[in-house]
């Protein structure tokens, strides 16, 4: 039995297979409409979510399975003091697979250690968000046609943004990736990531001004300032609008640069940018459903007979 705690739980070859399966699902949805008949997904969300929870639920429904779960810790027995370890043992009696989001870093890992069903980390505190990373990688692969040889700017709250931490971890395994970290002084990328990049000899630099680096980017990954991780409201208010991507800044970018955002967006991308064909963050949401469908099939070890190994393209 396999769980998914980090994007590194899959080798790059396994990711190629997962993405090929997601692409086959995108192009042949009818083939997959009943492959999870009789299977149940539990979504245990101790923190708010729109995309991750609903895209997991849509993924299981698209595969013919059913869903159960909770979307608020206060509506579960966590409010009465039940531990994550006990909760997952109970959920294991009800469902075949579980997606869990929790504000505490490592909570899904604790659940996995006590579970008799596969557990998927759907975001743990400021730590990791592996299925967002799978979504981001599939989006880049589908639109850019490759997962190597590009300059990616990650902009905003790089300290608390778990999607950024997961994405960097995943991308360092591909060749010729150049990272540009764009953040205010108070929200820089954690030291442990900088150390990992230095150890692996990966090219990166840290800057404060988005405008200065726009012309060199192939991908711009915008993030919101993570209000829920701040200890102090004053600091949040001071930093929340530090970066706002607007039409004027988009004019500085390459014609084929793409803008990703894990969403939700607050103010960091002006709505006037949404109509720019380079703004692909809503397409990214759709890729999230395909990749979660592929992930459910993979962790449930469901083979679809006419999915051809030969179709797998290496990126
Ligand atoms: N991208 C993401 O995790 O969105 P939600 O918080 O809405 O799930």
PDB file of C-alpha atoms and ligand atoms in Angstrom:
ATOM      1  CA  UNK A   1       0.000   0.000   0.000  1.00  0.00           C
ATOM      2  CA  UNK A   2       1.310   3.462  -0.966  1.00  0.00           C
ATOM      3  CA  UNK A   3       0.553   6.882   0.462  1.00  0.00           C
ATOM      4  CA  UNK A   4       1.388  10.303  -1.009  1.00  0.00           C
ATOM      5  CA  UNK A   5       3.045  12.653   1.463  1.00  0.00           C
ATOM      6  CA  UNK A   6       5.489  14.516  -0.792  1.00  0.00           C
ATOM      7  CA  UNK A   7       5.954  14.850  -4.565  1.00  0.00           C
ATOM      8  CA  UNK A   8       9.264  13.020  -4.045  1.00  0.00           C
ATOM      9  CA  UNK A   9       7.329   9.865  -3.128  1.00  0.00           C
ATOM     10  CA  UNK A  10       7.109   9.269  -6.888  1.00  0.00           C
ATOM     11  CA  UNK A  11      10.211   8.851  -9.053  1.00  0.00           C
ATOM     12  CA  UNK A  12      10.324  10.975 -12.205  1.00  0.00           C
ATOM     13  CA  UNK A  13       9.559   7.805 -14.213  1.00  0.00           C
ATOM     14  CA  UNK A  14       6.473   7.197 -12.065  1.00  0.00           C
ATOM     15  CA  UNK A  15       5.463  10.823 -12.589  1.00  0.00           C
ATOM     16  CA  UNK A  16       5.784  10.373 -16.367  1.00  0.00           C
ATOM     17  CA  UNK A  17       3.374   7.442 -16.111  1.00  0.00           C
ATOM     18  CA  UNK A  18       0.979   9.392 -13.877  1.00  0.00           C
ATOM     19  CA  UNK A  19       0.947  12.368 -16.264  1.00  0.00           C
ATOM     20  CA  UNK A  20       0.457  10.117 -19.293  1.00  0.00           C
ATOM     21  CA  UNK A  21      -2.504   8.547 -17.513  1.00  0.00           C
ATOM     22  CA  UNK A  22      -3.903  12.018 -16.664  1.00  0.00           C
ATOM     23  CA  UNK A  23      -3.581  13.026 -20.329  1.00  0.00           C
ATOM     24  CA  UNK A  24      -5.355   9.837 -21.429  1.00  0.00           C
ATOM     25  CA  UNK A  25      -8.140  10.593 -18.916  1.00  0.00           C
ATOM     26  CA  UNK A  26      -8.442  14.125 -20.341  1.00  0.00           C
ATOM     27  CA  UNK A  27      -8.846  12.839 -23.895  1.00  0.00           C
ATOM     28  CA  UNK A  28     -10.903   9.682 -23.183  1.00  0.00           C
ATOM     29  CA  UNK A  29     -13.093  10.429 -20.138  1.00  0.00           C
ATOM     30  CA  UNK A  30     -15.725   7.804 -21.028  1.00  0.00           C
ATOM     31  CA  UNK A  31     -13.135   5.028 -20.735  1.00  0.00           C
ATOM     32  CA  UNK A  32     -12.684   5.875 -17.050  1.00  0.00           C
ATOM     33  CA  UNK A  33     -16.293   6.605 -16.073  1.00  0.00           C
ATOM     34  CA  UNK A  34     -16.823   3.358 -14.131  1.00  0.00           C
ATOM     35  CA  UNK A  35     -13.357   2.174 -13.181  1.00  0.00           C
ATOM     36  CA  UNK A  36     -13.936   3.071  -9.502  1.00  0.00           C
ATOM     37  CA  UNK A  37     -17.498   1.720  -9.230  1.00  0.00           C
ATOM     38  CA  UNK A  38     -17.950   0.598  -5.616  1.00  0.00           C
ATOM     39  CA  UNK A  39     -14.913   2.546  -4.320  1.00  0.00           C
ATOM     40  CA  UNK A  40     -15.156   5.296  -1.706  1.00  0.00           C
ATOM     41  CA  UNK A  41     -12.966   8.333  -1.113  1.00  0.00           C
ATOM     42  CA  UNK A  42     -12.960  10.054   2.301  1.00  0.00           C
ATOM     43  CA  UNK A  43     -12.016  13.736   2.313  1.00  0.00           C
ATOM     44  CA  UNK A  44     -10.911  14.741   5.836  1.00  0.00           C
ATOM     45  CA  UNK A  45     -10.294  18.476   5.757  1.00  0.00           C
ATOM     46  CA  UNK A  46      -9.317  20.137   9.032  1.00  0.00           C
ATOM     47  CA  UNK A  47      -8.615  23.401   7.143  1.00  0.00           C
ATOM     48  CA  UNK A  48     -10.641  25.365   4.563  1.00  0.00           C
ATOM     49  CA  UNK A  49     -10.425  24.402   0.896  1.00  0.00           C
ATOM     50  CA  UNK A  50     -12.342  24.891  -2.327  1.00  0.00           C
ATOM     51  CA  UNK A  51     -10.186  23.404  -5.108  1.00  0.00           C
ATOM     52  CA  UNK A  52      -8.377  20.549  -3.440  1.00  0.00           C
ATOM     53  CA  UNK A  53     -11.365  19.020  -1.678  1.00  0.00           C
ATOM     54  CA  UNK A  54     -13.837  19.529  -4.504  1.00  0.00           C
ATOM     55  CA  UNK A  55     -11.399  18.422  -7.201  1.00  0.00           C
ATOM     56  CA  UNK A  56     -10.708  15.218  -5.248  1.00  0.00           C
ATOM     57  CA  UNK A  57     -14.438  14.682  -4.940  1.00  0.00           C
ATOM     58  CA  UNK A  58     -15.016  15.474  -8.641  1.00  0.00           C
ATOM     59  CA  UNK A  59     -12.155  13.098  -9.515  1.00  0.00           C
ATOM     60  CA  UNK A  60     -13.699  10.176  -7.611  1.00  0.00           C
ATOM     61  CA  UNK A  61     -17.202  10.920  -8.968  1.00  0.00           C
ATOM     62  CA  UNK A  62     -15.795  11.071 -12.538  1.00  0.00           C
ATOM     63  CA  UNK A  63     -14.334   7.602 -11.973  1.00  0.00           C
ATOM     64  CA  UNK A  64     -17.686   6.198 -10.842  1.00  0.00           C
ATOM     65  CA  UNK A  65     -16.870   6.067  -7.123  1.00  0.00           C
ATOM     66  CA  UNK A  66     -18.487   7.787  -4.172  1.00  0.00           C
ATOM     67  CA  UNK A  67     -17.294  10.289  -1.571  1.00  0.00           C
ATOM     68  CA  UNK A  68     -17.781  10.970   2.136  1.00  0.00           C
ATOM     69  CA  UNK A  69     -15.996  13.179   4.619  1.00  0.00           C
ATOM     70  CA  UNK A  70     -15.893  16.446   6.519  1.00  0.00           C
ATOM     71  CA  UNK A  71     -14.768  19.913   5.489  1.00  0.00           C
ATOM     72  CA  UNK A  72     -14.350  21.469   8.918  1.00  0.00           C
ATOM     73  CA  UNK A  73     -12.567  20.114  11.980  1.00  0.00           C
ATOM     74  CA  UNK A  74     -15.352  21.500  14.167  1.00  0.00           C
ATOM     75  CA  UNK A  75     -17.922  19.278  12.508  1.00  0.00           C
ATOM     76  CA  UNK A  76     -15.796  16.174  13.224  1.00  0.00           C
ATOM     77  CA  UNK A  77     -14.922  14.529  16.537  1.00  0.00           C
ATOM     78  CA  UNK A  78     -11.598  16.418  16.449  1.00  0.00           C
ATOM     79  CA  UNK A  79     -13.674  19.093  18.212  1.00  0.00           C
ATOM     80  CA  UNK A  80     -14.130  16.599  21.080  1.00  0.00           C
ATOM     81  CA  UNK A  81     -10.400  15.872  21.200  1.00  0.00           C
ATOM     82  CA  UNK A  82     -10.089  12.818  18.948  1.00  0.00           C
ATOM     83  CA  UNK A  83      -6.550  12.312  17.597  1.00  0.00           C
ATOM     84  CA  UNK A  84      -5.697  12.081  13.904  1.00  0.00           C
ATOM     85  CA  UNK A  85      -4.411   8.530  14.550  1.00  0.00           C
ATOM     86  CA  UNK A  86      -7.761   7.399  15.937  1.00  0.00           C
ATOM     87  CA  UNK A  87      -9.728   9.237  13.250  1.00  0.00           C
ATOM     88  CA  UNK A  88      -7.867   7.520  10.394  1.00  0.00           C
ATOM     89  CA  UNK A  89      -8.374   4.080  11.968  1.00  0.00           C
ATOM     90  CA  UNK A  90     -12.097   4.829  11.973  1.00  0.00           C
ATOM     91  CA  UNK A  91     -12.088   6.247   8.422  1.00  0.00           C
ATOM     92  CA  UNK A  92     -10.256   3.090   7.272  1.00  0.00           C
ATOM     93  CA  UNK A  93     -13.446   1.156   8.154  1.00  0.00           C
ATOM     94  CA  UNK A  94     -15.560   3.409   5.917  1.00  0.00           C
ATOM     95  CA  UNK A  95     -13.497   4.222   2.821  1.00  0.00           C
ATOM     96  CA  UNK A  96     -10.912   2.800   0.398  1.00  0.00           C
ATOM     97  CA  UNK A  97      -8.690   5.906   0.245  1.00  0.00           C
ATOM     98  CA  UNK A  98      -8.423   9.188   2.159  1.00  0.00           C
ATOM     99  CA  UNK A  99      -7.322  12.727   1.235  1.00  0.00           C
ATOM    100  CA  UNK A 100      -6.398  14.723   4.353  1.00  0.00           C
ATOM    101  CA  UNK A 101      -5.665  18.422   4.874  1.00  0.00           C
ATOM    102  CA  UNK A 102      -4.456  19.573   8.279  1.00  0.00           C
ATOM    103  CA  UNK A 103      -3.006  22.812   9.711  1.00  0.00           C
ATOM    104  CA  UNK A 104      -0.275  20.859  11.551  1.00  0.00           C
ATOM    105  CA  UNK A 105       2.815  19.908   9.557  1.00  0.00           C
ATOM    106  CA  UNK A 106       3.206  16.138   9.505  1.00  0.00           C
ATOM    107  CA  UNK A 107      -0.379  15.294  10.549  1.00  0.00           C
ATOM    108  CA  UNK A 108      -1.150  13.352   7.314  1.00  0.00           C
ATOM    109  CA  UNK A 109       2.120  11.431   7.860  1.00  0.00           C
ATOM    110  CA  UNK A 110       0.955  10.444  11.356  1.00  0.00           C
ATOM    111  CA  UNK A 111      -2.369   9.360   9.835  1.00  0.00           C
ATOM    112  CA  UNK A 112      -0.584   7.290   7.159  1.00  0.00           C
ATOM    113  CA  UNK A 113       1.417   5.459   9.826  1.00  0.00           C
ATOM    114  CA  UNK A 114      -1.826   4.220  11.470  1.00  0.00           C
ATOM    115  CA  UNK A 115      -3.929   3.746   8.349  1.00  0.00           C
ATOM    116  CA  UNK A 116      -4.971   0.590   6.561  1.00  0.00           C
ATOM    117  CA  UNK A 117      -5.973   2.594   3.448  1.00  0.00           C
ATOM    118  CA  UNK A 118      -3.834   4.916   1.266  1.00  0.00           C
ATOM    119  CA  UNK A 119      -3.602   8.464   2.671  1.00  0.00           C
ATOM    120  CA  UNK A 120      -2.946  11.484   0.464  1.00  0.00           C
ATOM    121  CA  UNK A 121      -1.508  14.666   1.959  1.00  0.00           C
ATOM    122  CA  UNK A 122      -3.857  17.395   0.713  1.00  0.00           C
ATOM    123  CA  UNK A 123      -1.773  20.129   2.408  1.00  0.00           C
ATOM    124  CA  UNK A 124      -0.131  20.145   5.859  1.00  0.00           C
ATOM    125  CA  UNK A 125       0.487  23.549   7.418  1.00  0.00           C
ATOM    126  CA  UNK A 126       3.230  25.507   5.654  1.00  0.00           C
ATOM    127  CA  UNK A 127       5.018  22.263   4.731  1.00  0.00           C
ATOM    128  CA  UNK A 128       3.888  20.410   1.579  1.00  0.00           C
ATOM    129  CA  UNK A 129       1.000  20.280  -0.892  1.00  0.00           C
ATOM    130  CA  UNK A 130       1.973  17.394  -3.188  1.00  0.00           C
ATOM    131  CA  UNK A 131      -1.230  17.166  -5.236  1.00  0.00           C
ATOM    132  CA  UNK A 132      -0.995  20.890  -6.046  1.00  0.00           C
ATOM    133  CA  UNK A 133       2.528  20.144  -7.267  1.00  0.00           C
ATOM    134  CA  UNK A 134       1.261  17.292  -9.451  1.00  0.00           C
ATOM    135  CA  UNK A 135      -1.280  19.773 -10.836  1.00  0.00           C
ATOM    136  CA  UNK A 136       1.422  22.392 -11.469  1.00  0.00           C
ATOM    137  CA  UNK A 137       3.741  19.908 -13.177  1.00  0.00           C
ATOM    138  CA  UNK A 138       0.976  18.525 -15.393  1.00  0.00           C
ATOM    139  CA  UNK A 139      -0.025  22.082 -16.375  1.00  0.00           C
ATOM    140  CA  UNK A 140       3.564  23.021 -17.274  1.00  0.00           C
ATOM    141  CA  UNK A 141       4.069  19.775 -19.187  1.00  0.00           C
ATOM    142  CA  UNK A 142       0.781  20.159 -21.097  1.00  0.00           C
ATOM    143  CA  UNK A 143       1.320  23.808 -22.044  1.00  0.00           C
ATOM    144  CA  UNK A 144       5.115  24.048 -22.368  1.00  0.00           C
ATOM    145  CA  UNK A 145       5.614  20.467 -23.568  1.00  0.00           C
ATOM    146  CA  UNK A 146       8.500  19.839 -21.171  1.00  0.00           C
ATOM    147  CA  UNK A 147       9.535  19.821 -17.524  1.00  0.00           C
ATOM    148  CA  UNK A 148      13.110  20.964 -18.065  1.00  0.00           C
ATOM    149  CA  UNK A 149      15.095  23.949 -19.336  1.00  0.00           C
ATOM    150  CA  UNK A 150      13.171  26.971 -18.141  1.00  0.00           C
ATOM    151  CA  UNK A 151      13.406  29.957 -15.823  1.00  0.00           C
ATOM    152  CA  UNK A 152      10.627  30.033 -13.258  1.00  0.00           C
ATOM    153  CA  UNK A 153       9.882  33.008 -11.014  1.00  0.00           C
ATOM    154  CA  UNK A 154       8.118  32.227  -7.752  1.00  0.00           C
ATOM    155  CA  UNK A 155       6.557  35.371  -6.366  1.00  0.00           C
ATOM    156  CA  UNK A 156       4.852  36.360  -3.097  1.00  0.00           C
ATOM    157  CA  UNK A 157       4.813  34.534   0.215  1.00  0.00           C
ATOM    158  CA  UNK A 158       7.701  32.117  -0.219  1.00  0.00           C
ATOM    159  CA  UNK A 159       8.056  31.600   3.525  1.00  0.00           C
ATOM    160  CA  UNK A 160       4.659  30.105   4.312  1.00  0.00           C
ATOM    161  CA  UNK A 161       3.535  29.022   0.819  1.00  0.00           C
ATOM    162  CA  UNK A 162       3.531  25.219   0.951  1.00  0.00           C
ATOM    163  CA  UNK A 163       2.765  24.966  -2.775  1.00  0.00           C
ATOM    164  CA  UNK A 164       6.043  26.738  -3.513  1.00  0.00           C
ATOM    165  CA  UNK A 165       8.043  24.440  -1.205  1.00  0.00           C
ATOM    166  CA  UNK A 166       6.568  21.314  -2.814  1.00  0.00           C
ATOM    167  CA  UNK A 167       7.054  22.629  -6.368  1.00  0.00           C
ATOM    168  CA  UNK A 168      10.740  23.488  -5.811  1.00  0.00           C
ATOM    169  CA  UNK A 169      11.365  20.025  -4.327  1.00  0.00           C
ATOM    170  CA  UNK A 170       9.794  18.439  -7.388  1.00  0.00           C
ATOM    171  CA  UNK A 171      11.461  20.635 -10.030  1.00  0.00           C
ATOM    172  CA  UNK A 172      15.045  20.192  -8.800  1.00  0.00           C
ATOM    173  CA  UNK A 173      14.908  16.666 -10.221  1.00  0.00           C
ATOM    174  CA  UNK A 174      14.641  18.031 -13.778  1.00  0.00           C
ATOM    175  CA  UNK A 175      17.549  19.445 -15.812  1.00  0.00           C
ATOM    176  CA  UNK A 176      18.396  23.063 -16.377  1.00  0.00           C
ATOM    177  CA  UNK A 177      15.812  24.732 -14.129  1.00  0.00           C
ATOM    178  CA  UNK A 178      16.672  28.275 -13.069  1.00  0.00           C
ATOM    179  CA  UNK A 179      14.730  29.600 -10.060  1.00  0.00           C
ATOM    180  CA  UNK A 180      14.120  33.281  -9.327  1.00  0.00           C
ATOM    181  CA  UNK A 181      12.589  33.899  -5.885  1.00  0.00           C
ATOM    182  CA  UNK A 182      10.678  37.172  -5.714  1.00  0.00           C
ATOM    183  CA  UNK A 183       9.521  38.081  -2.209  1.00  0.00           C
ATOM    184  CA  UNK A 184       9.650  40.770   0.449  1.00  0.00           C
ATOM    185  CA  UNK A 185      12.500  40.451   2.957  1.00  0.00           C
ATOM    186  CA  UNK A 186      10.090  39.071   5.606  1.00  0.00           C
ATOM    187  CA  UNK A 187       8.710  36.300   3.364  1.00  0.00           C
ATOM    188  CA  UNK A 188      11.827  34.808   1.795  1.00  0.00           C
ATOM    189  CA  UNK A 189      12.228  31.141   0.986  1.00  0.00           C
ATOM    190  CA  UNK A 190      13.185  29.016   4.050  1.00  0.00           C
ATOM    191  CA  UNK A 191      16.885  28.372   4.669  1.00  0.00           C
ATOM    192  CA  UNK A 192      16.491  24.592   4.399  1.00  0.00           C
ATOM    193  CA  UNK A 193      15.379  24.988   0.770  1.00  0.00           C
ATOM    194  CA  UNK A 194      18.248  27.366  -0.029  1.00  0.00           C
ATOM    195  CA  UNK A 195      20.686  24.839   1.482  1.00  0.00           C
ATOM    196  CA  UNK A 196      19.153  22.013  -0.572  1.00  0.00           C
ATOM    197  CA  UNK A 197      19.518  24.083  -3.785  1.00  0.00           C
ATOM    198  CA  UNK A 198      23.152  24.869  -2.971  1.00  0.00           C
ATOM    199  CA  UNK A 199      23.887  21.205  -2.232  1.00  0.00           C
ATOM    200  CA  UNK A 200      22.374  20.163  -5.561  1.00  0.00           C
ATOM    201  CA  UNK A 201      24.075  23.002  -7.457  1.00  0.00           C
ATOM    202  CA  UNK A 202      20.747  24.318  -8.750  1.00  0.00           C
ATOM    203  CA  UNK A 203      20.749  27.827 -10.195  1.00  0.00           C
ATOM    204  CA  UNK A 204      18.719  30.389  -8.194  1.00  0.00           C
ATOM    205  CA  UNK A 205      18.637  34.006  -7.122  1.00  0.00           C
ATOM    206  CA  UNK A 206      16.532  36.084  -4.757  1.00  0.00           C
ATOM    207  CA  UNK A 207      15.117  39.489  -5.768  1.00  0.00           C
ATOM    208  CA  UNK A 208      12.595  41.997  -4.397  1.00  0.00           C
ATOM    209  CA  UNK A 209      11.219  43.627  -7.576  1.00  0.00           C
ATOM    210  CA  UNK A 210       9.007  41.646  -9.934  1.00  0.00           C
ATOM    211  CA  UNK A 211       9.388  44.152 -12.793  1.00  0.00           C
ATOM    212  CA  UNK A 212      13.163  43.637 -12.936  1.00  0.00           C
ATOM    213  CA  UNK A 213      12.900  39.925 -13.756  1.00  0.00           C
ATOM    214  CA  UNK A 214       9.676  39.745 -15.814  1.00  0.00           C
ATOM    215  CA  UNK A 215      11.479  39.735 -19.222  1.00  0.00           C
ATOM    216  CA  UNK A 216      13.593  36.697 -18.293  1.00  0.00           C
ATOM    217  CA  UNK A 217      10.788  34.403 -17.084  1.00  0.00           C
ATOM    218  CA  UNK A 218       9.312  31.409 -18.923  1.00  0.00           C
ATOM    219  CA  UNK A 219       6.910  30.742 -16.041  1.00  0.00           C
ATOM    220  CA  UNK A 220       5.654  33.076 -13.324  1.00  0.00           C
ATOM    221  CA  UNK A 221       4.185  31.285 -10.292  1.00  0.00           C
ATOM    222  CA  UNK A 222       2.224  33.832  -8.245  1.00  0.00           C
ATOM    223  CA  UNK A 223       1.113  33.124  -4.667  1.00  0.00           C
ATOM    224  CA  UNK A 224      -1.030  34.897  -2.119  1.00  0.00           C
ATOM    225  CA  UNK A 225       0.258  36.073   1.246  1.00  0.00           C
ATOM    226  CA  UNK A 226      -0.865  33.333   3.644  1.00  0.00           C
ATOM    227  CA  UNK A 227      -2.943  35.302   6.156  1.00  0.00           C
ATOM    228  CA  UNK A 228      -3.715  32.207   8.251  1.00  0.00           C
ATOM    229  CA  UNK A 229      -0.006  31.557   8.993  1.00  0.00           C
ATOM    230  CA  UNK A 230       0.744  35.075  10.354  1.00  0.00           C
ATOM    231  CA  UNK A 231       0.995  35.650  14.098  1.00  0.00           C
ATOM    232  CA  UNK A 232       0.394  39.354  13.722  1.00  0.00           C
ATOM    233  CA  UNK A 233      -2.420  41.043  11.709  1.00  0.00           C
ATOM    234  CA  UNK A 234      -0.346  44.232  11.291  1.00  0.00           C
ATOM    235  CA  UNK A 235       2.415  42.368   9.430  1.00  0.00           C
ATOM    236  CA  UNK A 236      -0.153  40.715   7.159  1.00  0.00           C
ATOM    237  CA  UNK A 237      -1.782  44.052   6.287  1.00  0.00           C
ATOM    238  CA  UNK A 238       1.618  45.589   5.523  1.00  0.00           C
ATOM    239  CA  UNK A 239       2.672  42.752   3.211  1.00  0.00           C
ATOM    240  CA  UNK A 240      -0.535  41.541   1.584  1.00  0.00           C
ATOM    241  CA  UNK A 241      -0.410  43.848  -1.455  1.00  0.00           C
ATOM    242  CA  UNK A 242       3.370  43.883  -1.885  1.00  0.00           C
ATOM    243  CA  UNK A 243       3.044  42.402  -5.384  1.00  0.00           C
ATOM    244  CA  UNK A 244       0.161  42.984  -7.766  1.00  0.00           C
ATOM    245  CA  UNK A 245       0.508  41.536 -11.255  1.00  0.00           C
ATOM    246  CA  UNK A 246      -1.282  43.836 -13.687  1.00  0.00           C
ATOM    247  CA  UNK A 247      -1.453  44.490 -17.450  1.00  0.00           C
ATOM    248  CA  UNK A 248       1.461  46.894 -17.297  1.00  0.00           C
ATOM    249  CA  UNK A 249       3.786  44.280 -15.774  1.00  0.00           C
ATOM    250  CA  UNK A 250       2.531  41.621 -18.225  1.00  0.00           C
ATOM    251  CA  UNK A 251       3.758  43.870 -21.070  1.00  0.00           C
ATOM    252  CA  UNK A 252       7.309  43.268 -19.836  1.00  0.00           C
ATOM    253  CA  UNK A 253       6.968  39.464 -20.173  1.00  0.00           C
ATOM    254  CA  UNK A 254       7.828  37.127 -23.034  1.00  0.00           C
ATOM    255  CA  UNK A 255       4.942  36.398 -25.452  1.00  0.00           C
ATOM    256  CA  UNK A 256       4.972  32.727 -24.400  1.00  0.00           C
ATOM    257  CA  UNK A 257       5.501  33.168 -20.675  1.00  0.00           C
ATOM    258  CA  UNK A 258       2.740  31.520 -18.630  1.00  0.00           C
ATOM    259  CA  UNK A 259       1.288  32.661 -15.312  1.00  0.00           C
ATOM    260  CA  UNK A 260       0.367  29.964 -12.801  1.00  0.00           C
ATOM    261  CA  UNK A 261      -1.264  30.439  -9.396  1.00  0.00           C
ATOM    262  CA  UNK A 262      -2.419  27.644  -7.060  1.00  0.00           C
ATOM    263  CA  UNK A 263      -5.385  29.880  -6.094  1.00  0.00           C
ATOM    264  CA  UNK A 264      -7.236  31.228  -4.197  1.00  0.00           C
ATOM    265  CA  UNK A 265      -6.225  34.640  -5.463  1.00  0.00           C
ATOM    266  CA  UNK A 266      -6.714  37.678  -3.233  1.00  0.00           C
ATOM    267  CA  UNK A 267      -5.198  40.876  -4.766  1.00  0.00           C
ATOM    268  CA  UNK A 268      -1.911  39.623  -6.176  1.00  0.00           C
ATOM    269  CA  UNK A 269      -3.219  39.218  -9.730  1.00  0.00           C
ATOM    270  CA  UNK A 270      -5.428  41.977 -11.038  1.00  0.00           C
ATOM    271  CA  UNK A 271      -8.590  40.577 -12.690  1.00  0.00           C
ATOM    272  CA  UNK A 272      -7.641  42.480 -15.880  1.00  0.00           C
ATOM    273  CA  UNK A 273      -4.876  39.871 -16.387  1.00  0.00           C
ATOM    274  CA  UNK A 274      -7.396  36.995 -16.542  1.00  0.00           C
ATOM    275  CA  UNK A 275      -8.133  37.595 -20.243  1.00  0.00           C
ATOM    276  CA  UNK A 276      -4.465  37.453 -21.217  1.00  0.00           C
ATOM    277  CA  UNK A 277      -3.887  34.078 -22.968  1.00  0.00           C
ATOM    278  CA  UNK A 278      -0.717  33.668 -20.879  1.00  0.00           C
ATOM    279  CA  UNK A 279      -2.812  33.567 -17.684  1.00  0.00           C
ATOM    280  CA  UNK A 280      -3.440  29.829 -17.315  1.00  0.00           C
ATOM    281  CA  UNK A 281      -4.441  29.545 -13.639  1.00  0.00           C
ATOM    282  CA  UNK A 282      -8.004  28.481 -14.348  1.00  0.00           C
ATOM    283  CA  UNK A 283      -6.835  25.841 -16.853  1.00  0.00           C
ATOM    284  CA  UNK A 284      -4.487  24.705 -14.076  1.00  0.00           C
ATOM    285  CA  UNK A 285      -7.538  23.949 -11.890  1.00  0.00           C
ATOM    286  CA  UNK A 286      -8.919  21.634 -14.595  1.00  0.00           C
ATOM    287  CA  UNK A 287      -5.608  19.791 -14.842  1.00  0.00           C
ATOM    288  CA  UNK A 288      -5.913  19.273 -11.079  1.00  0.00           C
ATOM    289  CA  UNK A 289      -8.959  17.078 -11.605  1.00  0.00           C
ATOM    290  CA  UNK A 290      -7.251  14.916 -14.273  1.00  0.00           C
ATOM    291  CA  UNK A 291      -4.127  14.414 -12.196  1.00  0.00           C
ATOM    292  CA  UNK A 292      -6.124  13.552  -9.050  1.00  0.00           C
ATOM    293  CA  UNK A 293      -8.103  10.997 -11.087  1.00  0.00           C
ATOM    294  CA  UNK A 294      -4.798   9.473 -12.207  1.00  0.00           C
ATOM    295  CA  UNK A 295      -3.506   9.530  -8.627  1.00  0.00           C
ATOM    296  CA  UNK A 296      -6.592   7.780  -7.211  1.00  0.00           C
ATOM    297  CA  UNK A 297      -6.252   5.028  -9.830  1.00  0.00           C
ATOM    298  CA  UNK A 298      -2.538   4.659  -9.120  1.00  0.00           C
ATOM    299  CA  UNK A 299      -2.844   4.455  -5.316  1.00  0.00           C
ATOM    300  CA  UNK A 300      -5.864   2.146  -5.554  1.00  0.00           C
ATOM    301  CA  UNK A 301      -3.816   0.009  -7.986  1.00  0.00           C
ATOM    302  CA  UNK A 302      -6.579  -0.009 -10.582  1.00  0.00           C
ATOM    303  CA  UNK A 303      -5.250  -0.865 -14.038  1.00  0.00           C
ATOM    304  CA  UNK A 304      -7.178   0.332 -17.065  1.00  0.00           C
ATOM    305  CA  UNK A 305      -6.551  -2.352 -19.650  1.00  0.00           C
ATOM    306  CA  UNK A 306      -6.169  -0.263 -22.809  1.00  0.00           C
ATOM    307  CA  UNK A 307      -3.949   2.429 -21.264  1.00  0.00           C
ATOM    308  CA  UNK A 308      -0.772   1.786 -23.245  1.00  0.00           C
ATOM    309  CA  UNK A 309       2.645   1.915 -21.574  1.00  0.00           C
ATOM    310  CA  UNK A 310       4.056   2.951 -24.983  1.00  0.00           C
ATOM    311  CA  UNK A 311       2.077   6.210 -24.798  1.00  0.00           C
ATOM    312  CA  UNK A 312       4.268   7.411 -21.937  1.00  0.00           C
ATOM    313  CA  UNK A 313       6.383  10.376 -22.944  1.00  0.00           C
ATOM    314  CA  UNK A 314       9.463  11.238 -20.884  1.00  0.00           C
ATOM    315  CA  UNK A 315       9.868  14.879 -19.916  1.00  0.00           C
TER     316      UNK A 315
HETATM  317  N1  LIG B   1      -4.796  25.403  -4.317  1.00  0.00           N
HETATM  318  C1  LIG B   1      -5.447  25.050  -3.188  1.00  0.00           C
HETATM  319  O1  LIG B   1      -4.942  24.307  -2.337  1.00  0.00           O
HETATM  320  O2  LIG B   1      -6.695  25.599  -3.085  1.00  0.00           O
HETATM  321  P1  LIG B   1      -7.723  25.277  -1.908  1.00  0.00           P
HETATM  322  O3  LIG B   1      -7.123  25.836  -0.632  1.00  0.00           O
HETATM  323  O4  LIG B   1      -8.999  25.979  -2.294  1.00  0.00           O
HETATM  324  O5  LIG B   1      -7.867  23.789  -1.810  1.00  0.00           O
END
